[in-house]
Short mmCIF file of C-alpha atoms and ligand atoms in Angstrom, two decimals:
data_model
loop_
_atom_site.label_atom_id
_atom_site.label_comp_id
_atom_site.label_asym_id
_atom_site.label_seq_id
_atom_site.Cartn_x
_atom_site.Cartn_y
_atom_site.Cartn_z
CA MET W 112 40.23 16.19 29.50
CA ILE W 113 39.37 18.52 26.69
CA TYR W 114 40.81 21.54 28.59
CA ALA W 115 44.13 19.74 28.95
CA PHE W 116 44.22 19.23 25.20
CA LEU W 117 43.35 22.87 24.47
CA GLY W 118 46.43 24.04 26.34
CA SER W 119 46.44 27.81 26.75
CA TYR W 120 43.15 28.36 24.80
CA ASP W 121 40.09 29.03 26.85
CA PHE W 122 36.85 27.38 25.83
CA SER W 123 35.20 30.44 24.27
CA THR W 124 38.22 31.06 22.01
CA TRP W 125 38.05 27.43 20.96
CA LEU W 126 34.39 27.79 20.15
CA GLN W 127 34.98 30.95 18.12
CA THR W 128 37.63 29.19 16.05
CA TRP W 129 35.94 25.87 15.43
CA LEU W 130 32.22 26.54 15.50
CA PRO W 131 32.04 28.16 12.03
CA ILE W 132 34.11 25.30 10.59
CA ILE W 133 31.85 22.65 12.16
CA PHE W 134 28.78 24.54 10.97
CA MET W 135 30.12 24.78 7.39
CA GLY W 136 30.98 21.07 7.47
CA LEU W 137 27.46 20.16 8.51
CA LEU W 138 25.99 22.39 5.82
CA VAL W 139 28.10 20.75 3.11
CA LEU W 140 27.06 17.31 4.40
CA LEU W 141 23.37 18.21 4.31
CA LEU W 142 23.64 19.72 0.83
CA TYR W 143 25.44 16.61 -0.39
CA LYS W 144 22.67 14.43 1.06
CA ALA W 145 20.02 16.63 -0.53
CA LEU W 146 21.68 16.47 -3.95
CA SER W 147 22.07 12.72 -3.79
CA THR W 148 18.38 12.30 -2.86
CA MET W 149 17.47 14.51 -5.78
CA ARG W 150 19.47 12.30 -8.04
CA THR W 151 17.81 9.10 -6.82
CA LYS W 152 15.61 7.69 -9.52
CA PRO W 153 12.03 6.77 -8.78
CA GLN W 154 11.62 3.02 -8.60
CA LYS W 155 11.02 1.92 -12.17
CA LEU W 156 9.40 -1.38 -12.86
CA LYS W 157 9.31 -2.41 -16.48
CA ALA W 158 6.05 -4.10 -17.27
CA THR W 159 8.01 -7.08 -18.47
CA SER W 160 10.09 -7.35 -15.28
CA ALA W 161 7.27 -6.28 -12.94
CA PRO W 162 5.55 -9.01 -10.92
CA LYS W 163 3.08 -10.44 -13.39
CA ILE W 164 -0.14 -9.33 -11.75
CA GLY W 165 -3.07 -9.69 -14.08
CA TRP W 166 -6.82 -9.29 -13.64
CA GLU W 167 -7.06 -12.95 -12.63
CA ASP W 168 -4.96 -12.24 -9.50
CA ILE W 169 -7.48 -9.72 -8.23
CA ALA W 170 -10.82 -10.94 -7.01
CA GLY W 171 -13.85 -9.20 -5.59
CA ALA W 172 -13.12 -5.78 -7.11
CA ASP W 173 -15.17 -6.23 -10.27
CA GLU W 174 -16.43 -2.65 -10.57
CA ALA W 175 -12.94 -1.18 -10.17
CA LYS W 176 -11.60 -3.67 -12.72
CA GLU W 177 -14.35 -2.75 -15.18
CA GLU W 178 -13.57 0.96 -14.89
CA LEU W 179 -9.85 0.41 -15.20
CA GLN W 180 -10.28 -1.79 -18.26
CA GLU W 181 -11.03 1.44 -20.14
CA VAL W 182 -7.62 2.80 -19.13
CA VAL W 183 -6.00 -0.44 -20.26
CA GLU W 184 -7.65 -0.12 -23.68
CA PHE W 185 -6.59 3.50 -23.97
CA LEU W 186 -2.98 2.66 -23.19
CA ARG W 187 -3.00 -0.21 -25.66
CA ASP W 188 -4.58 1.72 -28.53
CA PRO W 189 -4.93 5.45 -27.86
CA LYS W 190 -5.68 6.26 -31.51
CA ARG W 191 -9.00 4.41 -31.36
CA PHE W 192 -10.19 6.94 -28.76
CA GLN W 193 -8.47 10.00 -30.23
CA LYS W 194 -10.07 9.41 -33.68
CA LEU W 195 -13.48 9.79 -32.10
CA GLY W 196 -12.45 12.89 -30.17
CA ALA W 197 -12.84 11.06 -26.86
CA THR W 198 -10.82 12.23 -23.89
CA VAL W 199 -9.75 9.40 -21.69
CA PRO W 200 -9.02 10.12 -18.03
CA ARG W 201 -5.44 11.15 -17.34
CA GLY W 202 -5.71 10.77 -13.62
CA VAL W 203 -7.45 7.94 -11.78
CA LEU W 204 -7.78 8.05 -8.02
CA LEU W 205 -8.32 4.76 -6.24
CA HIS W 206 -9.62 5.41 -2.77
CA GLY W 207 -10.79 3.18 0.02
CA PRO W 208 -9.63 1.47 3.21
CA PRO W 209 -6.14 -0.03 3.49
CA GLY W 210 -5.43 -3.45 2.03
CA THR W 211 -8.33 -3.53 -0.42
CA GLY W 212 -6.11 -3.99 -3.48
CA LYS W 213 -5.49 -0.46 -4.79
CA THR W 214 -1.79 -1.03 -5.48
CA LEU W 215 -2.60 -4.42 -6.94
CA LEU W 216 -5.11 -2.85 -9.36
CA ALA W 217 -2.56 -0.27 -10.55
CA LYS W 218 0.00 -3.01 -11.17
CA ALA W 219 -2.56 -5.05 -13.06
CA VAL W 220 -3.37 -2.07 -15.34
CA ALA W 221 0.33 -1.82 -16.17
CA HIS W 222 0.62 -5.54 -16.80
CA GLU W 223 -2.57 -5.84 -18.86
CA SER W 224 -1.73 -2.81 -21.03
CA GLY W 225 1.97 -3.53 -21.38
CA ALA W 226 2.77 0.02 -20.19
CA GLN W 227 5.85 0.98 -18.16
CA PHE W 228 5.13 1.19 -14.45
CA TYR W 229 6.61 4.02 -12.40
CA SER W 230 5.71 3.64 -8.77
CA GLN W 231 6.41 6.12 -6.00
CA SER W 232 4.95 6.73 -2.58
CA ALA W 233 3.91 10.36 -2.15
CA ALA W 234 5.49 10.30 1.31
CA SER W 235 8.90 10.00 -0.38
CA PHE W 236 8.33 13.33 -2.19
CA VAL W 237 8.21 15.19 1.08
CA GLU W 238 11.77 16.21 1.79
CA MET W 239 13.50 18.30 4.38
CA PHE W 240 14.30 21.01 1.83
CA ALA W 241 11.57 22.98 0.11
CA GLY W 242 11.67 22.38 -3.62
CA LEU W 243 13.24 18.91 -3.54
CA GLY W 244 9.89 17.13 -3.68
CA ALA W 245 8.87 19.26 -6.67
CA ALA W 246 12.10 18.34 -8.42
CA ARG W 247 11.42 14.66 -7.86
CA ILE W 248 7.94 15.01 -9.34
CA ARG W 249 9.37 16.77 -12.44
CA ARG W 250 11.87 13.97 -12.88
CA LEU W 251 9.27 11.24 -12.45
CA PHE W 252 6.94 12.75 -15.04
CA SER W 253 9.71 13.42 -17.51
CA GLN W 254 10.88 9.79 -17.31
CA ALA W 255 7.34 8.52 -17.75
CA ARG W 256 6.79 10.75 -20.80
CA LYS W 257 10.04 9.63 -22.35
CA HIS W 258 9.11 5.96 -22.04
CA ALA W 259 5.40 6.20 -22.81
CA PRO W 260 3.05 4.38 -22.82
CA SER W 261 3.45 4.45 -19.09
CA ILE W 262 1.65 4.52 -15.79
CA ILE W 263 2.72 6.68 -12.91
CA PHE W 264 1.47 5.18 -9.66
CA ILE W 265 1.49 7.51 -6.66
CA ASP W 266 0.65 5.70 -3.43
CA GLU W 267 -0.60 7.50 -0.28
CA LEU W 268 -1.44 10.62 -2.30
CA ASP W 269 -2.68 12.33 0.89
CA ALA W 270 0.95 12.69 2.03
CA VAL W 271 1.35 15.56 -0.47
CA GLY W 272 -2.22 16.05 -1.61
CA GLY W 273 -3.63 17.41 1.66
CA LYS W 274 -5.38 20.77 1.54
CA ARG W 275 -2.93 23.57 0.74
CA GLY W 276 -2.11 26.33 3.17
CA MET W 277 -1.81 23.93 6.14
CA ASP W 278 1.90 23.31 5.62
CA ILE W 279 4.18 25.72 7.44
CA SER W 280 7.41 24.76 5.66
CA GLY W 281 5.82 25.20 2.22
CA GLU W 282 7.48 21.98 1.00
CA LYS W 283 4.24 20.02 0.66
CA ASP W 284 2.46 22.90 -1.07
CA GLN W 285 5.30 23.29 -3.57
CA THR W 286 5.28 19.55 -4.26
CA LEU W 287 1.52 19.52 -4.74
CA ASN W 288 1.65 22.55 -7.03
CA GLN W 289 4.27 20.81 -9.15
CA LEU W 290 2.06 17.71 -9.39
CA LEU W 291 -0.84 19.87 -10.58
CA VAL W 292 1.38 21.62 -13.14
CA GLU W 293 2.63 18.28 -14.50
CA MET W 294 -0.88 16.88 -14.80
CA ASP W 295 -2.10 19.99 -16.60
CA GLY W 296 0.83 19.73 -18.99
CA PHE W 297 -0.25 16.40 -20.50
CA GLY W 298 -0.90 16.78 -24.20
CA GLU W 299 -3.51 14.67 -26.00
CA SER W 300 -0.77 12.73 -27.75
CA GLN W 301 1.01 11.77 -24.54
CA ASN W 302 0.21 8.25 -23.60
CA VAL W 303 0.69 8.53 -19.84
CA VAL W 304 -1.89 7.82 -17.12
CA VAL W 305 -1.44 8.76 -13.48
CA ILE W 306 -3.04 6.40 -10.97
CA ALA W 307 -3.02 7.49 -7.34
CA ALA W 308 -4.18 5.73 -4.19
CA SER W 309 -5.43 7.26 -0.98
CA ASN W 310 -7.31 6.21 2.15
CA LEU W 311 -8.45 9.77 2.85
CA LEU W 312 -10.43 11.23 -0.04
CA ASP W 313 -11.97 14.06 2.01
CA LYS W 314 -8.54 15.29 3.13
CA LEU W 315 -7.35 15.88 -0.45
CA ASP W 316 -7.01 19.36 -1.91
CA PRO W 317 -10.07 19.97 -4.13
CA ALA W 318 -7.73 21.21 -6.92
CA LEU W 319 -6.54 17.61 -7.34
CA LEU W 320 -10.04 16.38 -8.13
CA ARG W 321 -10.83 18.95 -10.83
CA PRO W 322 -11.51 17.85 -14.44
CA GLY W 323 -8.31 17.01 -16.26
CA ARG W 324 -6.61 15.90 -13.05
CA PHE W 325 -7.86 13.03 -10.86
CA ASP W 326 -11.35 13.31 -12.27
CA ARG W 327 -11.97 9.56 -12.33
CA GLN W 328 -12.42 8.39 -8.77
CA ILE W 329 -12.90 4.72 -8.06
CA LEU W 330 -13.94 3.51 -4.64
CA VAL W 331 -12.32 0.21 -3.66
CA THR W 332 -14.03 -1.37 -0.66
CA PRO W 333 -13.66 -4.67 1.19
CA ALA W 334 -15.28 -7.39 -0.89
CA GLY W 335 -18.68 -8.98 -0.20
CA VAL W 336 -19.04 -12.66 0.63
CA ASP W 337 -18.67 -13.87 -3.01
CA GLY W 338 -15.66 -11.64 -3.54
CA ARG W 339 -14.06 -12.89 -0.34
CA ARG W 340 -14.56 -16.45 -1.48
CA ARG W 341 -12.78 -15.64 -4.75
CA ILE W 342 -9.95 -13.83 -2.95
CA LEU W 343 -9.48 -16.93 -0.77
CA ASP W 344 -9.31 -18.98 -3.98
CA VAL W 345 -6.62 -16.68 -5.39
CA HIS W 346 -4.51 -17.01 -2.25
CA THR W 347 -4.91 -20.76 -1.86
CA LYS W 348 -4.30 -21.49 -5.55
CA ASN W 349 -0.85 -22.93 -4.92
CA LYS W 350 -1.51 -24.37 -1.47
CA PRO W 351 -2.54 -27.97 -0.72
CA LEU W 352 -5.95 -27.95 1.00
CA HIS W 353 -7.26 -30.72 3.26
CA PRO W 354 -10.84 -31.88 2.43
CA SER W 355 -11.98 -30.35 5.73
CA ALA W 356 -11.00 -26.82 4.57
CA ASP W 357 -14.26 -25.00 4.01
CA LEU W 358 -13.49 -21.77 2.17
CA ASP W 359 -17.21 -20.92 1.87
CA ALA W 360 -17.44 -20.90 5.66
CA MET W 361 -14.26 -18.78 5.89
CA ALA W 362 -15.74 -16.28 3.43
CA ARG W 363 -18.88 -16.03 5.58
CA GLN W 364 -16.85 -15.54 8.75
CA THR W 365 -14.66 -12.74 7.43
CA SER W 366 -17.14 -9.95 6.76
CA GLY W 367 -15.44 -6.53 6.68
CA LEU W 368 -11.93 -7.93 6.30
CA SER W 369 -9.79 -6.63 3.43
CA GLY W 370 -8.07 -8.61 0.69
CA ALA W 371 -4.79 -8.09 2.55
CA ASP W 372 -6.33 -9.64 5.70
CA LEU W 373 -7.58 -12.62 3.69
CA ALA W 374 -4.16 -13.08 2.05
CA ASN W 375 -2.67 -12.96 5.54
CA ILE W 376 -5.12 -15.58 6.85
CA CYS W 377 -4.23 -17.98 4.01
CA ASN W 378 -0.53 -17.49 4.67
CA GLU W 379 -0.89 -17.90 8.45
CA ALA W 380 -3.00 -21.06 7.92
CA ALA W 381 -0.18 -22.54 5.81
CA ILE W 382 2.34 -21.63 8.54
CA PHE W 383 0.19 -23.25 11.27
CA CYS W 384 -0.14 -26.36 9.13
CA ALA W 385 3.62 -26.56 8.57
CA ARG W 386 4.29 -26.05 12.28
CA ARG W 387 2.12 -28.96 13.29
CA GLY W 388 3.84 -31.08 10.64
CA GLY W 389 0.73 -31.34 8.41
CA HIS W 390 0.82 -31.90 4.65
CA SER W 391 -2.39 -30.11 3.71
CA ILE W 392 -4.10 -27.08 5.26
CA ALA W 393 -7.11 -28.10 7.35
CA HIS W 394 -10.09 -25.99 8.38
CA ALA W 395 -8.73 -25.79 11.92
CA ASP W 396 -5.61 -24.07 10.53
CA PHE W 397 -7.79 -21.44 8.87
CA GLU W 398 -9.76 -20.94 12.11
CA THR W 399 -6.54 -20.45 14.10
CA ALA W 400 -5.22 -18.07 11.46
CA LEU W 401 -8.47 -16.04 11.51
CA GLU W 402 -8.25 -15.76 15.27
CA ARG W 403 -4.67 -14.59 15.08
CA VAL W 404 -5.38 -11.99 12.39
CA ILE W 405 -8.41 -10.63 14.27
CA ALA W 406 -7.28 -10.86 17.88
CA GLY W 407 -3.48 -11.05 17.69
CA MET W 408 -0.95 -13.60 18.76
CA ALA W 409 -1.49 -15.67 21.94
CA THR W 410 0.78 -14.41 24.72
CA HIS W 411 2.22 -16.15 27.76
CA ARG W 412 0.88 -13.65 30.27
CA ARG W 413 -0.21 -15.38 33.47
CA LEU W 414 -3.18 -13.95 35.32
CA ASN W 415 -3.89 -14.66 38.97
CA ASP W 416 -7.09 -16.55 39.83
CA HIS W 417 -9.11 -13.45 40.64
CA GLU W 418 -8.06 -11.67 37.43
CA ARG W 419 -8.92 -14.75 35.42
CA ARG W 420 -12.41 -14.76 36.98
CA VAL W 421 -12.87 -11.06 36.20
CA VAL W 422 -11.85 -11.62 32.57
CA ALA W 423 -14.17 -14.64 32.27
CA PHE W 424 -17.17 -12.72 33.64
CA HIS W 425 -16.29 -9.69 31.51
CA GLU W 426 -16.26 -11.73 28.30
CA ALA W 427 -19.35 -13.69 29.36
CA GLY W 428 -21.08 -10.32 29.90
CA HIS W 429 -20.37 -9.27 26.30
CA ALA W 430 -21.48 -12.64 24.98
CA LEU W 431 -24.68 -12.68 27.05
CA CYS W 432 -25.77 -9.30 25.65
CA ALA W 433 -24.88 -10.37 22.12
CA GLU W 434 -26.90 -13.56 22.49
CA LEU W 435 -29.94 -11.89 23.98
CA LEU W 436 -30.16 -8.85 21.72
CA PRO W 437 -31.34 -9.83 18.24
CA GLN W 438 -29.85 -6.65 16.73
CA VAL W 439 -26.29 -7.76 17.58
CA ASP W 440 -24.26 -10.19 15.47
CA PRO W 441 -24.19 -13.68 17.00
CA VAL W 442 -21.17 -14.82 18.98
CA HIS W 443 -18.80 -17.11 17.15
CA LYS W 444 -16.23 -17.67 19.87
CA ILE W 445 -15.35 -16.50 23.38
CA SER W 446 -11.83 -16.86 24.72
CA ILE W 447 -9.94 -15.97 27.85
CA VAL W 448 -6.57 -16.86 26.39
CA PRO W 449 -4.62 -13.55 26.40
CA ARG W 450 -3.84 -12.45 22.85
CA GLY W 451 -2.02 -9.31 21.79
CA ARG W 452 -3.10 -6.54 24.17
CA ALA W 453 -6.38 -8.29 25.04
CA LEU W 454 -6.77 -10.53 28.08
CA GLY W 455 -9.77 -12.19 26.46
CA TYR W 456 -12.13 -11.59 23.57
CA THR W 457 -15.62 -12.27 22.28
CA LEU W 458 -15.81 -12.69 18.54
CA ASN W 459 -19.10 -11.74 16.90
CA LEU W 460 -19.59 -12.51 13.26
CA PRO W 461 -22.31 -11.05 11.06
CA GLU W 462 -24.50 -13.56 9.24
CA GLU W 463 -24.50 -11.43 6.10
CA ASP W 464 -22.77 -8.31 4.75
CA ARG W 465 -24.58 -5.19 5.86
CA TYR W 466 -24.18 -1.64 4.61
CA LEU W 467 -26.63 0.29 6.80
CA LYS W 468 -27.24 0.20 10.53
CA THR W 469 -30.42 1.23 12.29
CA ARG W 470 -30.54 3.24 15.47
CA GLU W 471 -31.71 0.15 17.39
CA GLU W 472 -28.71 -1.79 16.12
CA LEU W 473 -26.27 0.89 17.23
CA GLU W 474 -27.95 1.06 20.64
CA ALA W 475 -27.77 -2.71 21.02
CA HIS W 476 -24.13 -2.63 19.93
CA MET W 477 -23.36 -0.20 22.78
CA VAL W 478 -25.19 -2.47 25.23
CA MET W 479 -23.05 -5.38 24.07
CA LEU W 480 -19.87 -3.32 24.41
CA LEU W 481 -20.85 -2.37 27.97
CA GLY W 482 -21.86 -5.93 28.86
CA GLY W 483 -18.33 -6.66 30.11
CA ARG W 484 -18.20 -3.68 32.46
CA ALA W 485 -21.77 -4.41 33.67
CA ALA W 486 -20.90 -8.03 34.46
CA GLU W 487 -17.90 -6.91 36.55
CA ARG W 488 -20.11 -4.45 38.43
CA VAL W 489 -22.90 -6.93 39.14
CA ILE W 490 -20.73 -9.93 40.08
CA PHE W 491 -17.81 -8.31 41.88
CA GLY W 492 -19.35 -5.00 42.93
CA ALA W 493 -16.22 -3.28 41.62
CA VAL W 494 -15.01 -2.35 38.17
CA THR W 495 -11.57 -2.68 36.60
CA THR W 496 -9.51 -1.01 33.89
CA GLY W 497 -10.32 -3.91 31.56
CA ALA W 498 -13.19 -2.06 29.91
CA SER W 499 -11.19 0.95 28.67
CA ASP W 500 -11.31 -0.02 25.00
CA ASP W 501 -15.05 -0.84 25.24
CA LEU W 502 -15.71 2.56 26.78
CA LYS W 503 -13.85 4.38 24.00
CA ARG W 504 -15.85 2.51 21.40
CA VAL W 505 -19.13 3.31 23.15
CA ALA W 506 -18.17 6.99 23.24
CA ASP W 507 -17.41 6.88 19.50
CA VAL W 508 -20.73 5.22 18.65
CA ALA W 509 -22.79 7.56 20.87
CA ARG W 510 -21.01 10.63 19.48
CA ALA W 511 -21.51 9.52 15.89
CA MET W 512 -25.19 8.78 16.57
CA VAL W 513 -25.77 12.35 17.74
CA THR W 514 -23.38 14.37 15.59
CA GLU W 515 -23.22 12.40 12.34
CA TYR W 516 -26.45 10.43 12.04
CA ALA W 517 -28.85 12.76 13.87
CA MET W 518 -30.30 9.76 15.73
CA SER W 519 -31.12 11.60 18.92
CA ASP W 520 -34.77 12.28 19.75
CA THR W 521 -34.27 15.73 21.11
CA PHE W 522 -31.16 17.01 19.40
CA PHE W 523 -31.51 16.99 15.66
CA SER W 524 -28.06 17.80 14.42
CA LEU W 525 -27.35 18.48 10.78
CA GLN W 526 -23.69 17.63 11.14
CA ILE W 527 -22.96 21.14 12.32
CA SER W 528 -19.37 21.28 13.42
CA GLY W 529 -18.64 22.08 17.05
CA ASP W 530 -17.33 25.62 16.39
CA GLN W 531 -20.62 26.62 14.76
CA LEU W 532 -22.72 25.64 17.77
CA SER W 533 -23.53 27.97 20.62
CA ASP W 534 -22.33 26.96 24.10
CA LYS W 535 -25.89 26.06 24.99
CA LEU W 536 -26.27 23.75 21.99
CA LEU W 537 -22.85 22.24 22.60
CA ARG W 538 -23.89 21.36 26.15
CA ARG W 539 -27.15 19.87 24.89
CA ARG W 540 -25.28 17.82 22.31
CA ASP W 541 -22.87 16.47 24.92
CA ASP W 542 -25.79 15.71 27.24
CA GLU W 543 -27.45 13.71 24.48
CA ILE W 544 -24.29 11.68 23.91
CA GLN W 545 -24.13 11.00 27.64
CA VAL W 546 -27.81 9.94 27.73
CA LEU W 547 -27.28 7.38 24.97
CA ALA W 548 -24.24 5.90 26.75
CA ASP W 549 -26.05 5.90 30.13
CA GLU W 550 -29.06 4.14 28.69
CA ALA W 551 -26.87 1.48 27.12
CA TYR W 552 -25.08 0.84 30.42
CA GLN W 553 -28.39 0.67 32.24
CA ARG W 554 -29.68 -1.94 29.80
CA ALA W 555 -26.47 -3.94 30.11
CA LEU W 556 -26.79 -3.92 33.91
CA GLU W 557 -30.41 -5.05 33.66
CA ILE W 558 -29.39 -7.98 31.44
CA MET W 559 -26.68 -9.06 33.90
CA VAL W 560 -29.08 -8.95 36.83
CA GLY W 561 -31.99 -10.54 34.98
CA TYR W 562 -29.94 -13.35 33.45
CA ARG W 563 -27.38 -13.80 36.19
CA LYS W 564 -27.59 -17.60 36.14
CA ARG W 565 -26.78 -17.71 32.42
CA LEU W 566 -23.94 -15.27 32.99
CA GLU W 567 -22.49 -17.49 35.70
CA ALA W 568 -22.89 -20.60 33.56
CA LEU W 569 -21.07 -18.98 30.63
CA ALA W 570 -18.27 -17.65 32.85
CA GLU W 571 -17.76 -20.90 34.77
CA ARG W 572 -17.60 -22.92 31.54
CA LEU W 573 -15.10 -20.40 30.16
CA LEU W 574 -12.93 -20.74 33.26
CA GLU W 575 -13.02 -24.48 32.82
CA ARG W 576 -12.28 -24.60 29.06
CA GLU W 577 -10.70 -21.20 28.28
CA MET W 578 -12.59 -21.06 24.99
CA LEU W 579 -16.25 -21.52 24.02
CA GLU W 580 -17.43 -22.14 20.49
CA ARG W 581 -20.84 -21.65 18.93
CA ARG W 582 -22.17 -25.08 19.96
CA ASP W 583 -21.15 -24.57 23.64
CA ILE W 584 -22.88 -21.19 23.64
CA ASP W 585 -26.02 -22.71 22.08
CA GLU W 586 -26.08 -25.34 24.81
CA LEU W 587 -25.67 -22.81 27.61
CA MET W 588 -28.17 -20.35 26.18
CA GLU W 589 -30.84 -22.90 25.27
CA GLY W 590 -34.33 -21.66 26.09
CA ALA W 591 -33.24 -18.12 26.99
CA GLU W 592 -35.76 -15.59 25.77
CA THR W 593 -34.87 -12.16 24.47
CA PRO W 594 -35.67 -9.28 26.84
CA ARG W 595 -38.59 -7.16 25.70
CA PRO W 596 -37.49 -4.04 23.83
CA ARG W 597 -37.91 -1.03 26.11
CA HIS W 598 -38.51 2.39 24.60
CA PRO W 599 -38.05 4.87 26.00
CA VAL W 600 -35.53 3.32 28.36
CA ALA W 601 -36.37 3.98 31.98
CA HIS W 602 -33.60 4.87 34.38
CA LEU W 603 -33.61 2.33 37.15
CA GLY W 604 -31.32 1.86 40.08
CA LEU W 605 -29.45 -1.42 40.44
CA ALA W 606 -31.65 -2.53 43.33
CA ALA W 607 -34.80 -1.93 41.33
CA MET W 608 -33.59 -4.14 38.53
CA ALA W 609 -33.60 -7.56 40.13
CA PRO W 610 -36.63 -9.39 38.77
CA PRO W 611 -38.97 -10.85 41.36
CA GLY W 612 -37.37 -14.02 42.70
CA GLY W 613 -34.16 -13.41 40.70
CA ALA W 614 -35.60 -15.41 37.79
CA ASP W 615 -33.34 -16.21 34.86
CA GLY W 616 -35.52 -14.96 32.08
CA PRO W 617 -37.09 -12.09 30.22
CA SER W 618 -38.88 -10.55 33.14
CA LEU W 619 -37.54 -7.04 32.61
P1 ATP Z 296 -2.91 0.41 1.23
O1 ATP Z 296 -4.02 1.40 1.14
O2 ATP Z 296 -2.59 0.01 2.64
O3 ATP Z 296 -1.68 0.79 0.43
P2 ATP Z 296 -3.89 -1.29 -0.89
O4 ATP Z 296 -5.34 -1.04 -1.04
O5 ATP Z 296 -2.97 -0.65 -1.88
O6 ATP Z 296 -3.44 -0.97 0.60
P3 ATP Z 296 -2.67 -3.70 -1.75
O7 ATP Z 296 -1.29 -3.30 -1.36
O8 ATP Z 296 -3.01 -3.67 -3.19
O9 ATP Z 296 -3.71 -2.87 -0.90
O10 ATP Z 296 -2.99 -5.16 -1.19
C1 ATP Z 296 -2.14 -5.83 -0.28
C2 ATP Z 296 -2.20 -7.32 -0.53
O11 ATP Z 296 -3.50 -7.81 -0.23
C3 ATP Z 296 -2.00 -7.69 -1.99
O12 ATP Z 296 -0.64 -7.87 -2.28
C4 ATP Z 296 -2.77 -8.99 -2.12
O13 ATP Z 296 -2.00 -10.06 -1.65
C5 ATP Z 296 -3.92 -8.81 -1.16
N1 ATP Z 296 -5.16 -8.33 -1.81
C6 ATP Z 296 -5.79 -7.16 -1.54
N2 ATP Z 296 -6.90 -7.05 -2.28
C7 ATP Z 296 -6.99 -8.16 -3.03
C8 ATP Z 296 -7.92 -8.64 -4.02
N3 ATP Z 296 -9.00 -7.92 -4.35
N4 ATP Z 296 -7.69 -9.84 -4.59
C9 ATP Z 296 -6.61 -10.57 -4.24
N5 ATP Z 296 -5.70 -10.18 -3.34
C10 ATP Z 296 -5.88 -9.00 -2.73
#
């Protein structure tokens, strides 16, 4: 078709004529796009028009709030500090896991101090053309200076603040350099504070953390049980609660979850309540919401009978290990209703918030993770792909035990990175990781063989009801004694593990 249109031209002549024109056209288009992005203003939220987020809307982050209160006071009355010759931090870095309230804290500082709030995600500074990001930073700082007192909030700082020299295009490095220049250029009289948020403190360029830049670093972590209770209060403030709703119990059951997760649970609970036509949110709505946030949405996947049995025994295997090993968190619920990517799940909940783990606890955790695979092996004599996620997690734990926590008996590692180890030491390190994983699997197999009757009871009840709660598990596990701790763990073959007479008890 196109040749017919070109008439007497051949294709190469056509290309020679039009290609430069097309190329120039594209160039003009790209330059136009670049200029219009440069002209785009950073999102400006006037404190008055910003969502009114005050300290009372943030719960469970008391230390961060206390530290930031100083910034609020500085922004409100800088002279009080300047008269005494005090230098108040110009850059505050909030770091910690996602959803813990870092953005919320920055907004609250703006609201409480009455300062202008300029918010920008660092990812939006990174442009296709070198120099554009730097121009955006210049513009952002100049606006903030003009309208001081103001707060510049830079989210996901790691997007530009990664270590320099790793960026081939040079765009990120230029942007980061510009940020450093702007922060160094703050005079004492300028009433501007930069607050940045990042999940990856150790990835940041050290130049960012030097005095005068982000020298105030505040760790924001998931709240403890009291904090979680208060976050639940914040997010249920305007929601009608049924007398059965037990927020204390929810706070206990949500260890490790972030403020964003808790906000999500409260919202999901309200949605479940509305869907069932309820007028006030009951405890069952919160339980369903927790399950959905942790394990994902129930799916309509249909398993055949054999697959259903495999899943039931797999989950019962995890639960059996968790119940028998005192170092593992107790089981709250077991389900074989497919949710998200999972065909079933066993939900363990800690009884209290913990900040340190012992070697025995990590070992027991690996045994519990391998309980599913061990149950498949013992009951069906064959294993499936269902344990892939468990196996990855075991590998992570075993690797961390050897390389990060130096918990191996024979390989005392001082966190030496792989490229500093000789081949011989590398092999020894990998062998150690393998030994830890092997031992855990061996112990899981022993539990399945030694407590086979309990395993079958748990799995059969699961097949019957699809879901077991704490009281069902208590009933099925009544009288079961914990296996004796075995150190060092002996390597036994499967055949050698069956206790005399196949007893269902701690005869290992
Ligand atoms: P990210 O690192 O992913 O950007 P973040 O730490 O900035 O996350 P926010 O965006 O501040 O987290 O929090 C998300 C939502 O979670 C908030 O809008 C709020 O609803 C809720 N939330 C988080 N932490 C708290 C808290 N401490 N108190 C009350 N609500 C909270």
